[in-house]
Short mmCIF file of C-alpha atoms and ligand atoms in Angstrom, two decimals:
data_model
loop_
_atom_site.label_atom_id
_atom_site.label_comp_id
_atom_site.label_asym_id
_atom_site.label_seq_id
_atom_site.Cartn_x
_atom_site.Cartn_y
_atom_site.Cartn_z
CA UNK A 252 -6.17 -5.84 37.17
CA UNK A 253 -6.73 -7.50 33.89
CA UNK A 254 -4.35 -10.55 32.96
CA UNK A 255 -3.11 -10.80 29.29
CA UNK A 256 -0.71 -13.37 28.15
CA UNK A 257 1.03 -12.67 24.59
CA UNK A 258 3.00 -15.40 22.61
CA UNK A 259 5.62 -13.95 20.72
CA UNK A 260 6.39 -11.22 23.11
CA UNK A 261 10.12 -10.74 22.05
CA UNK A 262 9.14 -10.26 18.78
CA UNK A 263 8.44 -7.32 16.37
CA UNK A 264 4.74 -6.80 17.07
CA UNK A 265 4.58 -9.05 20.28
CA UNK A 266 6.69 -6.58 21.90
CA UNK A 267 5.06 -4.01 20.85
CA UNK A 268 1.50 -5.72 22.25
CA UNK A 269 3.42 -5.57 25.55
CA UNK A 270 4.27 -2.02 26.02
CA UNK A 271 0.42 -1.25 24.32
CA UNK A 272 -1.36 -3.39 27.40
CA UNK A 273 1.19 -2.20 29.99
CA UNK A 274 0.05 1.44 29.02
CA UNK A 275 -3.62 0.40 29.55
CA UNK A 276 -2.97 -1.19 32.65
CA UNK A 277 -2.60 -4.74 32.33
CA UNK A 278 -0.56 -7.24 34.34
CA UNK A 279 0.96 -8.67 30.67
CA UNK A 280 2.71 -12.43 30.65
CA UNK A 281 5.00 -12.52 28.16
CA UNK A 282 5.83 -15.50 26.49
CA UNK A 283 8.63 -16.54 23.94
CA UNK A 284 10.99 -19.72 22.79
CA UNK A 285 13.59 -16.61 21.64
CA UNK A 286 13.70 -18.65 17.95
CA UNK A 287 13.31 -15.41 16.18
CA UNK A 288 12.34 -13.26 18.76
CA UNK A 289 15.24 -10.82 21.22
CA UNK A 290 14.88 -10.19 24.53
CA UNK A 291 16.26 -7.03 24.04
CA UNK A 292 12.94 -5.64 21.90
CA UNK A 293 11.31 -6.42 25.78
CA UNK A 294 13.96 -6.33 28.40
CA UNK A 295 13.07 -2.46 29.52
CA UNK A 296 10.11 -4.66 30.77
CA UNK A 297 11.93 -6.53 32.89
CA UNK A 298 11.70 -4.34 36.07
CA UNK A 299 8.18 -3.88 35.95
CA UNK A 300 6.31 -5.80 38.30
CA UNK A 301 3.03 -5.85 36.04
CA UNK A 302 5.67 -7.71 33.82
CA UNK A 303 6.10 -11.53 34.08
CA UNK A 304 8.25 -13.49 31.21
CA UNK A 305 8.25 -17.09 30.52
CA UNK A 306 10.33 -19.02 27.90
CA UNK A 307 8.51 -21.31 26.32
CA UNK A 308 7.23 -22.85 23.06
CA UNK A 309 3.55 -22.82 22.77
CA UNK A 310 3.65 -25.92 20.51
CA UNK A 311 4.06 -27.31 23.51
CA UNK A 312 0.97 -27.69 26.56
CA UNK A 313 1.01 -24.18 28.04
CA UNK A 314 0.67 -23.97 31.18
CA UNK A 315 0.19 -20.09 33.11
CA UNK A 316 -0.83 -19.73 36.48
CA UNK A 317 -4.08 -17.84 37.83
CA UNK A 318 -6.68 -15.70 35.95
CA UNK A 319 -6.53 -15.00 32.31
CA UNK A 320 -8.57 -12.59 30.50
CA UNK A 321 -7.09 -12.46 27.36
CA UNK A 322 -4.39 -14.00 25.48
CA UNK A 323 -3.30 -13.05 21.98
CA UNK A 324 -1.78 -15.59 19.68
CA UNK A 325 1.41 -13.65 18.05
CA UNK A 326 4.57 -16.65 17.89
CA UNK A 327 5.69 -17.39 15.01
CA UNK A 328 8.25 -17.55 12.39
CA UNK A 329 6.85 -14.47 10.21
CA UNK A 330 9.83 -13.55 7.34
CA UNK A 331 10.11 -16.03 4.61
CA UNK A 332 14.01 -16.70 5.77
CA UNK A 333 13.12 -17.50 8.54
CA UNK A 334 10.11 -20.23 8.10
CA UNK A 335 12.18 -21.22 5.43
CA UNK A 336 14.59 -22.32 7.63
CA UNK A 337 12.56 -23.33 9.87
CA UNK A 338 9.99 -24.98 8.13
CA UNK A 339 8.07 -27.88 10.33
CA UNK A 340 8.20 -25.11 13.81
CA UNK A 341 6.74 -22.59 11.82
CA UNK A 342 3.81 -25.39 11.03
CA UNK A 343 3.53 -26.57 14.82
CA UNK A 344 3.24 -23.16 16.32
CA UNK A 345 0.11 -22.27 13.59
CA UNK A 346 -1.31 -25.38 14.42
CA UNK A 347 -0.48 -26.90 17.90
CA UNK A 348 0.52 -23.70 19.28
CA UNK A 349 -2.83 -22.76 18.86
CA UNK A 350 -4.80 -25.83 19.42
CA UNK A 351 -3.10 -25.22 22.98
CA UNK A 352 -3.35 -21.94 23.49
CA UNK A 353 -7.21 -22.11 22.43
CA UNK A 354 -6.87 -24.91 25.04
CA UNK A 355 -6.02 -22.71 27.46
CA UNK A 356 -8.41 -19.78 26.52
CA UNK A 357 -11.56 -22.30 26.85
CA UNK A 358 -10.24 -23.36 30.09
CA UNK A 359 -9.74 -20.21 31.80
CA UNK A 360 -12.63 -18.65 30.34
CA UNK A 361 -10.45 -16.40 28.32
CA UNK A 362 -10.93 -14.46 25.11
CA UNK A 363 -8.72 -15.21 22.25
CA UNK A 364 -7.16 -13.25 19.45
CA UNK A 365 -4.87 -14.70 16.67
CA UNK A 366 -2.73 -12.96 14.44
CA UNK A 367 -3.46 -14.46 10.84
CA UNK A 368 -2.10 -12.27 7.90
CA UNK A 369 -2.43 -11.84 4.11
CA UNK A 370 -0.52 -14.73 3.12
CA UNK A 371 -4.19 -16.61 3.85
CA UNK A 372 -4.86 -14.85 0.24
CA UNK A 373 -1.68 -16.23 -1.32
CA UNK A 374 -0.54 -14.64 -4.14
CA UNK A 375 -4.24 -12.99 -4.94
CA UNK A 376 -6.32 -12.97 -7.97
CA UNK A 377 -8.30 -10.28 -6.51
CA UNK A 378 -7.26 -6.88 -5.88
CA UNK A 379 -7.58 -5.62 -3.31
CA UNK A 380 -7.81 -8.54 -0.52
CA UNK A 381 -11.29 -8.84 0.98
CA UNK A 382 -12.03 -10.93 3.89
CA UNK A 383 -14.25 -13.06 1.90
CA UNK A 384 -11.64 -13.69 -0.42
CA UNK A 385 -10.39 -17.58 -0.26
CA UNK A 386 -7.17 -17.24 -1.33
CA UNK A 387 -4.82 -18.58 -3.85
CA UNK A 388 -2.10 -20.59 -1.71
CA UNK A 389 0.57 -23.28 -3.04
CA UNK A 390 0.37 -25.64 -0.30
CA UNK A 391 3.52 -27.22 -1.21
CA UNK A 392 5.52 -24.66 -2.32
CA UNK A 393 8.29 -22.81 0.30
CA UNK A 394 5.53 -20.04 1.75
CA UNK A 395 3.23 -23.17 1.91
CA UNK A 396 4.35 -24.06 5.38
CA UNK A 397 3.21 -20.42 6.92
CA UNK A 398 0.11 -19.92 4.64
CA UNK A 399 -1.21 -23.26 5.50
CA UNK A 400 -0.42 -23.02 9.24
CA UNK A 401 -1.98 -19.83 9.72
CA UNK A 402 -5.39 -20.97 7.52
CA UNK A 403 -5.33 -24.18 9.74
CA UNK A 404 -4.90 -21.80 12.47
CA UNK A 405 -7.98 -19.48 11.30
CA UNK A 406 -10.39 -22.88 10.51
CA UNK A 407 -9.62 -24.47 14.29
CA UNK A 408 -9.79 -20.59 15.44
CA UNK A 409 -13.58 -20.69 14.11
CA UNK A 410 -14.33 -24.11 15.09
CA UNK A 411 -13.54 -23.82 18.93
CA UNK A 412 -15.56 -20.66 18.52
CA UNK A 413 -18.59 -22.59 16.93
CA UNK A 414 -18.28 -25.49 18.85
CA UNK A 415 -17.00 -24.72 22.11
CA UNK A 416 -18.39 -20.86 22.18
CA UNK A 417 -14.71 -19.77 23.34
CA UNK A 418 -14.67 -16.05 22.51
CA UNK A 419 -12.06 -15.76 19.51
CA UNK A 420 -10.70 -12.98 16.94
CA UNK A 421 -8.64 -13.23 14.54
CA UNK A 422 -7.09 -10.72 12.78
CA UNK A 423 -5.75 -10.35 9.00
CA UNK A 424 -2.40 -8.00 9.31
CA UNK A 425 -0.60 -7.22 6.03
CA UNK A 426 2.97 -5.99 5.69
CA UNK A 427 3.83 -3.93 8.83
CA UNK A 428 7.30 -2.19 9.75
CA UNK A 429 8.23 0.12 12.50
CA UNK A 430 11.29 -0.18 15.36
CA UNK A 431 12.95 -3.85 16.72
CA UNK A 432 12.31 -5.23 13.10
CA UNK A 433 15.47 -7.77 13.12
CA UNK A 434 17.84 -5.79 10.40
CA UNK A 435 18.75 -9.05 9.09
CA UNK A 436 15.44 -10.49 8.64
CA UNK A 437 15.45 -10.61 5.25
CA UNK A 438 12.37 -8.54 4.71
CA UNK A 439 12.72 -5.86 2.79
CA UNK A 440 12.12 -2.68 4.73
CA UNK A 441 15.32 -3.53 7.02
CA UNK A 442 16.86 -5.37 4.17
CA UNK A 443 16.80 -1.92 2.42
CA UNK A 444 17.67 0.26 5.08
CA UNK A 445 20.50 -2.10 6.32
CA UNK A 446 22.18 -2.08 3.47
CA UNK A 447 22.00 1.85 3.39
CA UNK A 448 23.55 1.96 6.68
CA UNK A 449 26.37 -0.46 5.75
CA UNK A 450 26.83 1.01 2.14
CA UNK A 451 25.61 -1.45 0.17
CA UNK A 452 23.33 -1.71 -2.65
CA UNK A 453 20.03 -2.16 -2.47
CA UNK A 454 18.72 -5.76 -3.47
CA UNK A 455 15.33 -5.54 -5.35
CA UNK A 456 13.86 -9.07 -5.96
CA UNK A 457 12.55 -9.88 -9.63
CA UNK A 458 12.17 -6.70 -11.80
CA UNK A 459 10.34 -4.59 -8.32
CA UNK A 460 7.12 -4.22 -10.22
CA UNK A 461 5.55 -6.38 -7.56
CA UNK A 462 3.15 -4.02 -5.10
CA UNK A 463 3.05 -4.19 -1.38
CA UNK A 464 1.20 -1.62 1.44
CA UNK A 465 2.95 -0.92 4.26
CA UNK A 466 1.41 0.00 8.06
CA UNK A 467 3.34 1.49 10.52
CA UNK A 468 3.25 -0.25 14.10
CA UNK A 469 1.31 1.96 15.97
CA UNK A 470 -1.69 2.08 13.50
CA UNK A 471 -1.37 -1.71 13.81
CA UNK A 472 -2.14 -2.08 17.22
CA UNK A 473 -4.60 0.33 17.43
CA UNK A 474 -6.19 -2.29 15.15
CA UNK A 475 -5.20 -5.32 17.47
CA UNK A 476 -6.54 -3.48 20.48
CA UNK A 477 -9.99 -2.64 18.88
CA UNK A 478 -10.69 -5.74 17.26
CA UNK A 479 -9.87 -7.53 20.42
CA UNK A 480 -11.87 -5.23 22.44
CA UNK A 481 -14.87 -5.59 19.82
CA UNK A 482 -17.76 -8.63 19.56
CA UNK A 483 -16.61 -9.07 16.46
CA UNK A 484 -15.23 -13.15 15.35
CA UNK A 485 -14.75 -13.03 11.93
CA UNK A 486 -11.07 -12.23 10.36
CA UNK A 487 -10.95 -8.41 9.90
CA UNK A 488 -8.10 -7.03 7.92
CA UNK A 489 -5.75 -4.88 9.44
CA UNK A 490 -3.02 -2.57 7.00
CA UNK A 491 -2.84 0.64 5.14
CA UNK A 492 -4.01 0.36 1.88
CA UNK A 493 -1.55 2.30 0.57
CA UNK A 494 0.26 0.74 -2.38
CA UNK A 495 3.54 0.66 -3.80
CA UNK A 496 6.08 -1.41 -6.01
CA UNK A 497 9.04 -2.27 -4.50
CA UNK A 498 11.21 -0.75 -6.89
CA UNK A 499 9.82 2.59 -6.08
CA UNK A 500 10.49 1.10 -1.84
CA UNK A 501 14.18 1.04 -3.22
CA UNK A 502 13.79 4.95 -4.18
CA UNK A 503 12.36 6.07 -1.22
CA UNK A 504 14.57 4.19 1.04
CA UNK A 505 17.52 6.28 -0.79
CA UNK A 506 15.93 9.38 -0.56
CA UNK A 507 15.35 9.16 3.21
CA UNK A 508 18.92 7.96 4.00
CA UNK A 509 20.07 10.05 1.83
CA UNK A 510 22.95 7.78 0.31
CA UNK A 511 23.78 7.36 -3.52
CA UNK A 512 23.27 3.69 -3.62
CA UNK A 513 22.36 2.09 -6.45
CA UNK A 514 20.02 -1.15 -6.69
CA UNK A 515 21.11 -4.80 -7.99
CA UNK A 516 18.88 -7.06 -9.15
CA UNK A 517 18.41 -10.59 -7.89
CA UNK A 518 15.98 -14.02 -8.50
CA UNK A 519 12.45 -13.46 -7.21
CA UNK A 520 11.83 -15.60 -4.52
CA UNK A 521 9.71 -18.87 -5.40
CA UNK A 522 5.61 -17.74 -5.23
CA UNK A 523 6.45 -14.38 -4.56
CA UNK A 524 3.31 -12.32 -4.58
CA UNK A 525 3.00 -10.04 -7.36
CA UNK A 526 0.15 -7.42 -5.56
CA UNK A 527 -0.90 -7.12 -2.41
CA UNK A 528 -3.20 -4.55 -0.65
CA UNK A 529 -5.74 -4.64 1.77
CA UNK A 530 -9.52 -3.74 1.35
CA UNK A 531 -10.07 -2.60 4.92
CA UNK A 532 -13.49 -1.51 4.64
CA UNK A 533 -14.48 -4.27 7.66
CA UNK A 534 -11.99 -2.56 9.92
CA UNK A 535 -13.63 0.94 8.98
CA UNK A 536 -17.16 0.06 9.51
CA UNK A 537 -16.49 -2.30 12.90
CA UNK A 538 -13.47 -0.94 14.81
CA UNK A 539 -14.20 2.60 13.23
CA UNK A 540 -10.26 2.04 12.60
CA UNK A 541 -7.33 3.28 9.92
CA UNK A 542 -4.39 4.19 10.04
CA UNK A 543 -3.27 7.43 10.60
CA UNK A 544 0.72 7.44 10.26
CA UNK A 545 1.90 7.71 6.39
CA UNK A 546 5.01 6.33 5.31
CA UNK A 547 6.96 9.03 4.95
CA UNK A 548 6.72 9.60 9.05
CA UNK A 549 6.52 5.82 9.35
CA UNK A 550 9.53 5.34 7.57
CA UNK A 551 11.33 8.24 9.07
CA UNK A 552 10.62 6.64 12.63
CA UNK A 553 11.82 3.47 11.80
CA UNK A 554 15.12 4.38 10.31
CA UNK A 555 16.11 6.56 13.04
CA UNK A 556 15.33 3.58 15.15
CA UNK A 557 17.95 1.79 13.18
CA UNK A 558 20.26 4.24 12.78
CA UNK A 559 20.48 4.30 16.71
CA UNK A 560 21.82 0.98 17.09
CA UNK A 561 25.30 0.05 17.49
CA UNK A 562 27.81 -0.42 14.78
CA UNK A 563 27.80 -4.11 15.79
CA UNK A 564 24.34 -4.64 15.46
CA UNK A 565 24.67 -3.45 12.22
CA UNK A 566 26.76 -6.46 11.20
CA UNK A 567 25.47 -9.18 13.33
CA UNK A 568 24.57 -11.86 11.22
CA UNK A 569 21.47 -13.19 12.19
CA UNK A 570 21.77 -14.10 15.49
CA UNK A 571 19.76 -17.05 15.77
CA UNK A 572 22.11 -18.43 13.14
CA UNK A 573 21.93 -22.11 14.80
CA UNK A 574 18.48 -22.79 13.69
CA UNK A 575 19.58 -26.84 13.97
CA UNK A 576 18.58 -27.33 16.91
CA UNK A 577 15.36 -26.58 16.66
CA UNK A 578 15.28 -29.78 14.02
CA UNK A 579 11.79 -31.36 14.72
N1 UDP B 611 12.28 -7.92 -1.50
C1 UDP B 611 13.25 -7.31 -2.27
N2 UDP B 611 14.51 -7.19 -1.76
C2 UDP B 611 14.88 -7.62 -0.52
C3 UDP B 611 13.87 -8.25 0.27
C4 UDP B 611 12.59 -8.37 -0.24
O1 UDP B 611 12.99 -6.87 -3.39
O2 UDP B 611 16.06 -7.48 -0.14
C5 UDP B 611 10.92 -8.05 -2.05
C6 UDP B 611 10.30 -9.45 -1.94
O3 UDP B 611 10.65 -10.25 -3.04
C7 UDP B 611 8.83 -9.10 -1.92
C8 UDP B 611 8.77 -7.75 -1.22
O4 UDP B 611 10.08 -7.20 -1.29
O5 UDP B 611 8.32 -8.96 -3.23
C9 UDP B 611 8.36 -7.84 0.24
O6 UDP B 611 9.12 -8.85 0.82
P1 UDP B 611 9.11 -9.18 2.35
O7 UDP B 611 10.04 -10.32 2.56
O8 UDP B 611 9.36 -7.94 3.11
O9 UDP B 611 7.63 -9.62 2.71
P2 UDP B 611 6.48 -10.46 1.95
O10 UDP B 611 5.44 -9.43 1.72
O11 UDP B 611 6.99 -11.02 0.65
O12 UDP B 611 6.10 -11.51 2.91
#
């Protein structure tokens, strides 16, 4: 039986991984510090005995027991609240998270996959994002702390691969959604569809002429699960291409939960992007990948998910609300 060890595994898309490489029969470790991430996106897991769970943070030396054959790189602080309250973890688990889990992939023999994303290109001059696009990145501004950790990330990604011939991928995903987003997460698919459950208006940033392309879960990691599986070591982008503004999100989102809210209009957040969409003719030509789920099924998916969770949920505040202790 194959061994694959996923960081981030009580998150959005590492849980997700998880039930993928259970289906294809792996024994999958499971590993999480629970910063961002709920046990409850994993814990039907829990009884499975090709299941193992460890809390830990990678920035620290990881250590897992017996044969690895893969390990896929997913912690992280990944909604702008959230690394911008947590600023300097969301920097050590780009960087020495994955100096340590490359660490560990070189020492067990182990290929390697990390999951970079679109904020490498910033807020882009080019439209759509190729992969051989550098980027156009504040360093310094408030995004600067995840955009720079996951380009650090992608450079020591390619240099253990150059230098140490460790078998590495790393893949590009843009805006994703689907079930066990965190409602409160403060991006803007479950900040849109929270505040239709609860009644509230809908908060578009700036004026909501700003684009963004949103994949659905599955299509996702199909993506992952070729790329990993492929020969391939340079970043491939994985997303749907297909573009909207957010104020048009907004109208959708009504339509679907069929409320009359209306939409407010707040400050756009510092180095907001203005476009993003991904040129995924890489993924195409290597992985013979795209997605196949449009947003309109996507979308209807994802807010039955959240319409099936408790009233409670629905007004927990975010439940990692002590973030100060993690001060480091
Ligand atoms: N956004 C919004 N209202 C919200 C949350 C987000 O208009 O309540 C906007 C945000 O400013 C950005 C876009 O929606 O332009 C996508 O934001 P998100 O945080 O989901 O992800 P990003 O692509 O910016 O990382």
């Amino acid at each position: 039986m194959k061994r694959v060890l996923i960081t981030g595994a009580a998150g959005f898309l590492g849980s997700h991984l998880c039930d993928r490489f259970i289906k294809e029969g792996y024994h999958v470790i499971g590993m999480d510090n629970l910063i961002t991430g709920d046990l409850r996106n994993i814990e039907h897991l829990f009884a499975l005995k090709e299941f193992e769970f460890y809390n830990h943070d990678v920035s620290k030396f990881v250590h897992v027991p017996g044969q690895l054959d893969y390990i896929l790189h997913f912690a992280s602080p990944a909604s702008p609240i959230d690394y911008l309250k947590i600023p300097i973890q969301t920097l050590k688990v780009g960087s020495l998270g994955t100096h340590n889990l490359l660490g560990l992939a070189k020492s067990k023999g182990a290929r390697i996959l990390v999951a970079s994303t679109s904020e490498v290109y910033g807020d882009p001059t080019v439209h759509p994002q190729n992969e051989d696009y550098w980027g156009n990145v504040n360093p310094i501004g408030p995004r600067g702390v995840y955009d720079e950790a996951k380009r650090f990330q992608e450079a020591i990604t390619m240099a253990y691969h150059t230098y140490h011939g460790v078998e590495t991928r790393i893949v590009r995903i843009f805006n994703t959604y689907g079930p066990r987003m965190r409602l409160n997460d403060g991006r803007v698919l479950p900040a849109f569809i929270g505040q239709a459950l609860r009644g509230e208006d809908l908060t578009i940033f700036g004026d909501g002429s700003q684009t963004r392309s949103f994949c659905y879960v599955d299509d996702l990691v199909e993506g992952i699960y070729r790329l990993l599986l492929s020969d391939y070591a340079y970043p491939v982008n994985v997303g749907n291409p297909d573009e909207i503004t957010i104020a048009e999100f907004a109208e959708e989102i009504i339509k679907l939960t069929g409320t009359d809210q209306k939409v407010v209009y707040k400050p756009l957040p510092v180095d907001d992007p203005k476009q993003r969409q991904p040129d995924i003719t890489r993924a195409r030509s290597i992985l013979g990948w795209e997605p196949k789920i449009n947003r309109a099924e996507g979308l209807r998916i994802t807010y039955d998910y959240f319409r099936s969770l408790s009233k409670e949920r629905l007004y927990e505040e975010a439940h990692h609300k002590d973030f100060g202790k993690y001060k480091n």
